C-alpha atoms as a PDB file:
ATOM      1  CA  UNK A   1     -86.628 -97.765 146.504  1.00  0.00           C
ATOM      2  CA  UNK A   2     -85.387 -96.994 142.987  1.00  0.00           C
ATOM      3  CA  UNK A   3     -82.302 -99.562 141.828  1.00  0.00           C
ATOM      4  CA  UNK A   4     -78.662 -97.780 141.779  1.00  0.00           C
ATOM      5  CA  UNK A   5     -75.935 -98.900 141.242  1.00  0.00           C
ATOM      6  CA  UNK A   6     -71.484 -96.781 142.014  1.00  0.00           C
ATOM      7  CA  UNK A   7     -69.822 -97.205 140.188  1.00  0.00           C
ATOM      8  CA  UNK A   8     -65.957 -97.107 140.085  1.00  0.00           C
ATOM      9  CA  UNK A   9     -64.012 -95.254 136.600  1.00  0.00           C
ATOM     10  CA  UNK A  10     -62.518 -97.748 134.971  1.00  0.00           C
ATOM     11  CA  UNK A  11     -58.860 -98.253 135.834  1.00  0.00           C
ATOM     12  CA  UNK A  12     -57.522 -98.877 132.452  1.00  0.00           C
ATOM     13  CA  UNK A  13     -56.622 -94.601 131.239  1.00  0.00           C
ATOM     14  CA  UNK A  14     -54.649 -94.558 135.097  1.00  0.00           C
ATOM     15  CA  UNK A  15     -52.649 -98.949 134.748  1.00  0.00           C
ATOM     16  CA  UNK A  16     -49.734 -97.425 132.059  1.00  0.00           C
ATOM     17  CA  UNK A  17     -49.269 -94.372 135.245  1.00  0.00           C
ATOM     18  CA  UNK A  18     -47.812 -97.054 137.416  1.00  0.00           C
ATOM     19  CA  UNK A  19     -44.411 -97.514 138.137  1.00  0.00           C
ATOM     20  CA  UNK A  20     -43.079 -94.286 135.890  1.00  0.00           C
ATOM     21  CA  UNK A  21     -40.616 -91.433 137.816  1.00  0.00           C
ATOM     22  CA  UNK A  22     -42.357 -88.594 139.806  1.00  0.00           C
ATOM     23  CA  UNK A  23     -40.491 -87.325 136.201  1.00  0.00           C
ATOM     24  CA  UNK A  24     -42.208 -88.449 134.639  1.00  0.00           C
ATOM     25  CA  UNK A  25     -45.660 -87.809 136.043  1.00  0.00           C
ATOM     26  CA  UNK A  26     -44.861 -84.607 136.758  1.00  0.00           C
ATOM     27  CA  UNK A  27     -43.954 -84.254 132.421  1.00  0.00           C
ATOM     28  CA  UNK A  28     -47.392 -85.952 133.086  1.00  0.00           C
ATOM     29  CA  UNK A  29     -49.454 -83.137 135.057  1.00  0.00           C
ATOM     30  CA  UNK A  30     -49.181 -86.144 137.444  1.00  0.00           C
ATOM     31  CA  UNK A  31     -48.257 -86.200 141.321  1.00  0.00           C
ATOM     32  CA  UNK A  32     -47.449 -89.654 142.504  1.00  0.00           C
ATOM     33  CA  UNK A  33     -48.806 -88.762 146.540  1.00  0.00           C
ATOM     34  CA  UNK A  34     -47.623 -90.642 149.645  1.00  0.00           C
ATOM     35  CA  UNK A  35     -51.101 -91.050 151.934  1.00  0.00           C
ATOM     36  CA  UNK A  36     -50.545 -89.727 155.372  1.00  0.00           C
ATOM     37  CA  UNK A  37     -54.310 -89.724 156.385  1.00  0.00           C
ATOM     38  CA  UNK A  38     -57.606 -92.107 156.006  1.00  0.00           C
ATOM     39  CA  UNK A  39     -59.819 -90.611 155.050  1.00  0.00           C
ATOM     40  CA  UNK A  40     -58.279 -87.779 153.320  1.00  0.00           C
ATOM     41  CA  UNK A  41     -57.303 -89.872 150.037  1.00  0.00           C
ATOM     42  CA  UNK A  42     -60.753 -91.339 148.503  1.00  0.00           C
ATOM     43  CA  UNK A  43     -59.799 -93.247 144.705  1.00  0.00           C
ATOM     44  CA  UNK A  44     -62.099 -93.119 142.500  1.00  0.00           C
ATOM     45  CA  UNK A  45     -61.523 -96.937 141.379  1.00  0.00           C
ATOM     46  CA  UNK A  46     -61.922 -98.696 144.419  1.00  0.00           C
ATOM     47  CA  UNK A  47     -63.770 -96.240 146.316  1.00  0.00           C
ATOM     48  CA  UNK A  48     -62.540 -96.621 149.352  1.00  0.00           C
ATOM     49  CA  UNK A  49     -59.802 -94.502 151.173  1.00  0.00           C
ATOM     50  CA  UNK A  50     -56.413 -95.499 150.099  1.00  0.00           C
ATOM     51  CA  UNK A  51     -54.606 -96.847 153.755  1.00  0.00           C
ATOM     52  CA  UNK A  52     -51.000 -94.352 155.278  1.00  0.00           C
ATOM     53  CA  UNK A  53     -48.645 -96.340 153.511  1.00  0.00           C
ATOM     54  CA  UNK A  54     -49.792 -96.408 150.395  1.00  0.00           C
ATOM     55  CA  UNK A  55     -49.222 -94.261 147.103  1.00  0.00           C
ATOM     56  CA  UNK A  56     -52.331 -91.904 144.869  1.00  0.00           C
ATOM     57  CA  UNK A  57     -51.510 -90.163 141.916  1.00  0.00           C
ATOM     58  CA  UNK A  58     -53.479 -86.846 141.661  1.00  0.00           C
ATOM     59  CA  UNK A  59     -54.529 -86.716 138.061  1.00  0.00           C
ATOM     60  CA  UNK A  60     -56.476 -83.981 136.549  1.00  0.00           C
ATOM     61  CA  UNK A  61     -59.542 -86.448 134.605  1.00  0.00           C
ATOM     62  CA  UNK A  62     -62.651 -85.696 132.762  1.00  0.00           C
ATOM     63  CA  UNK A  63     -64.958 -86.623 134.745  1.00  0.00           C
ATOM     64  CA  UNK A  64     -68.254 -85.530 132.181  1.00  0.00           C
ATOM     65  CA  UNK A  65     -67.540 -86.126 128.103  1.00  0.00           C
ATOM     66  CA  UNK A  66     -70.076 -84.759 127.061  1.00  0.00           C
ATOM     67  CA  UNK A  67     -71.013 -82.121 124.797  1.00  0.00           C
ATOM     68  CA  UNK A  68     -72.860 -80.071 126.461  1.00  0.00           C
ATOM     69  CA  UNK A  69     -71.999 -76.583 128.639  1.00  0.00           C
ATOM     70  CA  UNK A  70     -71.913 -79.554 131.876  1.00  0.00           C
ATOM     71  CA  UNK A  71     -68.090 -80.859 130.775  1.00  0.00           C
ATOM     72  CA  UNK A  72     -66.072 -80.883 133.474  1.00  0.00           C
ATOM     73  CA  UNK A  73     -62.921 -82.627 134.065  1.00  0.00           C
ATOM     74  CA  UNK A  74     -61.605 -82.263 137.966  1.00  0.00           C
ATOM     75  CA  UNK A  75     -58.448 -83.678 139.798  1.00  0.00           C
ATOM     76  CA  UNK A  76     -58.615 -86.896 141.601  1.00  0.00           C
ATOM     77  CA  UNK A  77     -57.218 -89.638 143.702  1.00  0.00           C
ATOM     78  CA  UNK A  78     -56.042 -92.872 141.842  1.00  0.00           C
ATOM     79  CA  UNK A  79     -54.758 -95.813 144.088  1.00  0.00           C
ATOM     80  CA  UNK A  80     -51.712 -96.450 141.622  1.00  0.00           C
ATOM     81  CA  UNK A  81     -51.962-100.132 141.816  1.00  0.00           C
ATOM     82  CA  UNK A  82     -55.744 -99.749 141.418  1.00  0.00           C
ATOM     83  CA  UNK A  83     -57.183-102.604 138.519  1.00  0.00           C
ATOM     84  CA  UNK A  84     -60.871-103.477 139.203  1.00  0.00           C
ATOM     85  CA  UNK A  85     -63.230-100.801 138.956  1.00  0.00           C
ATOM     86  CA  UNK A  86     -65.912-101.526 142.595  1.00  0.00           C
ATOM     87  CA  UNK A  87     -69.582-101.754 141.875  1.00  0.00           C
ATOM     88  CA  UNK A  88     -72.669-101.585 145.223  1.00  0.00           C
ATOM     89  CA  UNK A  89     -75.708-101.755 144.194  1.00  0.00           C
ATOM     90  CA  UNK A  90     -78.496-100.903 146.581  1.00  0.00           C
ATOM     91  CA  UNK A  91     -75.783 -99.495 148.864  1.00  0.00           C
ATOM     92  CA  UNK A  92     -74.206 -96.690 149.438  1.00  0.00           C
ATOM     93  CA  UNK A  93     -70.081 -96.775 150.009  1.00  0.00           C
ATOM     94  CA  UNK A  94     -68.370 -96.097 153.068  1.00  0.00           C
ATOM     95  CA  UNK A  95     -66.212 -93.512 150.962  1.00  0.00           C
ATOM     96  CA  UNK A  96     -69.092 -91.077 150.000  1.00  0.00           C
ATOM     97  CA  UNK A  97     -71.290 -92.297 153.233  1.00  0.00           C
ATOM     98  CA  UNK A  98     -68.613 -90.059 155.229  1.00  0.00           C
ATOM     99  CA  UNK A  99     -68.645 -86.819 152.891  1.00  0.00           C
ATOM    100  CA  UNK A 100     -70.840 -84.247 151.892  1.00  0.00           C
ATOM    101  CA  UNK A 101     -71.855 -84.882 148.389  1.00  0.00           C
ATOM    102  CA  UNK A 102     -73.256 -82.675 145.906  1.00  0.00           C
ATOM    103  CA  UNK A 103     -75.066 -83.902 143.384  1.00  0.00           C
ATOM    104  CA  UNK A 104     -76.081 -84.087 140.308  1.00  0.00           C
ATOM    105  CA  UNK A 105     -78.604 -85.308 137.994  1.00  0.00           C
ATOM    106  CA  UNK A 106     -78.117 -85.067 134.239  1.00  0.00           C
ATOM    107  CA  UNK A 107     -80.522 -86.098 131.230  1.00  0.00           C
ATOM    108  CA  UNK A 108     -79.181 -88.530 128.220  1.00  0.00           C
ATOM    109  CA  UNK A 109     -78.335 -85.766 126.629  1.00  0.00           C
ATOM    110  CA  UNK A 110     -76.137 -84.496 129.479  1.00  0.00           C
ATOM    111  CA  UNK A 111     -78.203 -81.714 131.157  1.00  0.00           C
ATOM    112  CA  UNK A 112     -77.643 -81.553 134.240  1.00  0.00           C
ATOM    113  CA  UNK A 113     -81.151 -81.997 135.510  1.00  0.00           C
ATOM    114  CA  UNK A 114     -81.171 -80.476 139.006  1.00  0.00           C
ATOM    115  CA  UNK A 115     -79.081 -81.004 141.863  1.00  0.00           C
ATOM    116  CA  UNK A 116     -78.548 -81.027 145.647  1.00  0.00           C
ATOM    117  CA  UNK A 117     -76.947 -81.495 148.595  1.00  0.00           C
ATOM    118  CA  UNK A 118     -76.354 -84.595 150.981  1.00  0.00           C
ATOM    119  CA  UNK A 119     -74.986 -85.831 153.392  1.00  0.00           C
ATOM    120  CA  UNK A 120     -74.172 -89.026 152.807  1.00  0.00           C
ATOM    121  CA  UNK A 121     -75.389 -91.251 155.108  1.00  0.00           C
ATOM    122  CA  UNK A 122     -78.966 -89.482 153.597  1.00  0.00           C
ATOM    123  CA  UNK A 123     -77.693 -90.313 149.807  1.00  0.00           C
ATOM    124  CA  UNK A 124     -79.712 -93.366 148.756  1.00  0.00           C
ATOM    125  CA  UNK A 125     -82.965 -90.811 150.030  1.00  0.00           C
ATOM    126  CA  UNK A 126     -81.916 -88.641 147.335  1.00  0.00           C
ATOM    127  CA  UNK A 127     -80.730 -90.997 144.318  1.00  0.00           C
ATOM    128  CA  UNK A 128     -84.835 -91.532 145.006  1.00  0.00           C
ATOM    129  CA  UNK A 129     -85.866 -88.510 144.940  1.00  0.00           C
ATOM    130  CA  UNK A 130     -83.516 -87.776 141.675  1.00  0.00           C
ATOM    131  CA  UNK A 131     -84.176 -91.309 139.551  1.00  0.00           C
ATOM    132  CA  UNK A 132     -88.367 -91.095 140.771  1.00  0.00           C
ATOM    133  CA  UNK A 133     -87.681 -88.109 137.138  1.00  0.00           C
ATOM    134  CA  UNK A 134     -87.847 -90.666 134.491  1.00  0.00           C
ATOM    135  CA  UNK A 135     -86.301 -87.977 132.271  1.00  0.00           C
ATOM    136  CA  UNK A 136     -83.393 -88.411 134.781  1.00  0.00           C
ATOM    137  CA  UNK A 137     -80.465 -91.007 133.171  1.00  0.00           C
ATOM    138  CA  UNK A 138     -77.432 -90.824 135.431  1.00  0.00           C
ATOM    139  CA  UNK A 139     -76.350 -89.320 139.239  1.00  0.00           C
ATOM    140  CA  UNK A 140     -73.151 -87.581 139.877  1.00  0.00           C
ATOM    141  CA  UNK A 141     -71.889 -87.094 143.581  1.00  0.00           C
ATOM    142  CA  UNK A 142     -68.909 -84.640 143.892  1.00  0.00           C
ATOM    143  CA  UNK A 143     -67.236 -84.086 147.579  1.00  0.00           C
ATOM    144  CA  UNK A 144     -69.147 -80.837 149.003  1.00  0.00           C
ATOM    145  CA  UNK A 145     -65.758 -79.362 150.041  1.00  0.00           C
ATOM    146  CA  UNK A 146     -63.108 -79.784 147.599  1.00  0.00           C
ATOM    147  CA  UNK A 147     -65.454 -80.091 144.032  1.00  0.00           C
ATOM    148  CA  UNK A 148     -63.533 -83.203 143.408  1.00  0.00           C
ATOM    149  CA  UNK A 149     -65.518 -85.893 141.089  1.00  0.00           C
ATOM    150  CA  UNK A 150     -67.254 -88.798 143.309  1.00  0.00           C
ATOM    151  CA  UNK A 151     -68.840 -91.453 141.376  1.00  0.00           C
ATOM    152  CA  UNK A 152     -70.830 -91.744 138.814  1.00  0.00           C
ATOM    153  CA  UNK A 153     -74.542 -93.233 140.131  1.00  0.00           C
ATOM    154  CA  UNK A 154     -77.192 -94.803 137.280  1.00  0.00           C
ATOM    155  CA  UNK A 155     -80.023 -96.983 137.181  1.00  0.00           C
ATOM    156  CA  UNK A 156     -79.517-100.663 138.384  1.00  0.00           C
END
């Protein structure tokens, strides 16, 4: 097995949004949503699904800011108040285990070298397969159904 780390997003860009009223958020293209089911609202900072009664922010985020044709942004959820990015070493967080994922491998220049679909419970095998290629610098996992960025995976 390859050593790997799955990390949540740095909360710094989102912290200034916490506590804004809904009108201010709307002016920034952000929507506050009450969580009414679990799973269903996967926070990209904590790498956990928010619990019913919590609030999440739905916003557009550039998760692959590379100078290549694969530059990407998409909608993500962030748990309002999340301040510490999760880090899982050689472990797949439950948030990913329970979902069907599209995993994409990128080289150091931000070019996609490989991609595949997997059930989250089988993600470790796919990570091993992709990281067996020495040209792969990192992986991105996306939720297959809605296409949202889920997490970055690096060699540990």
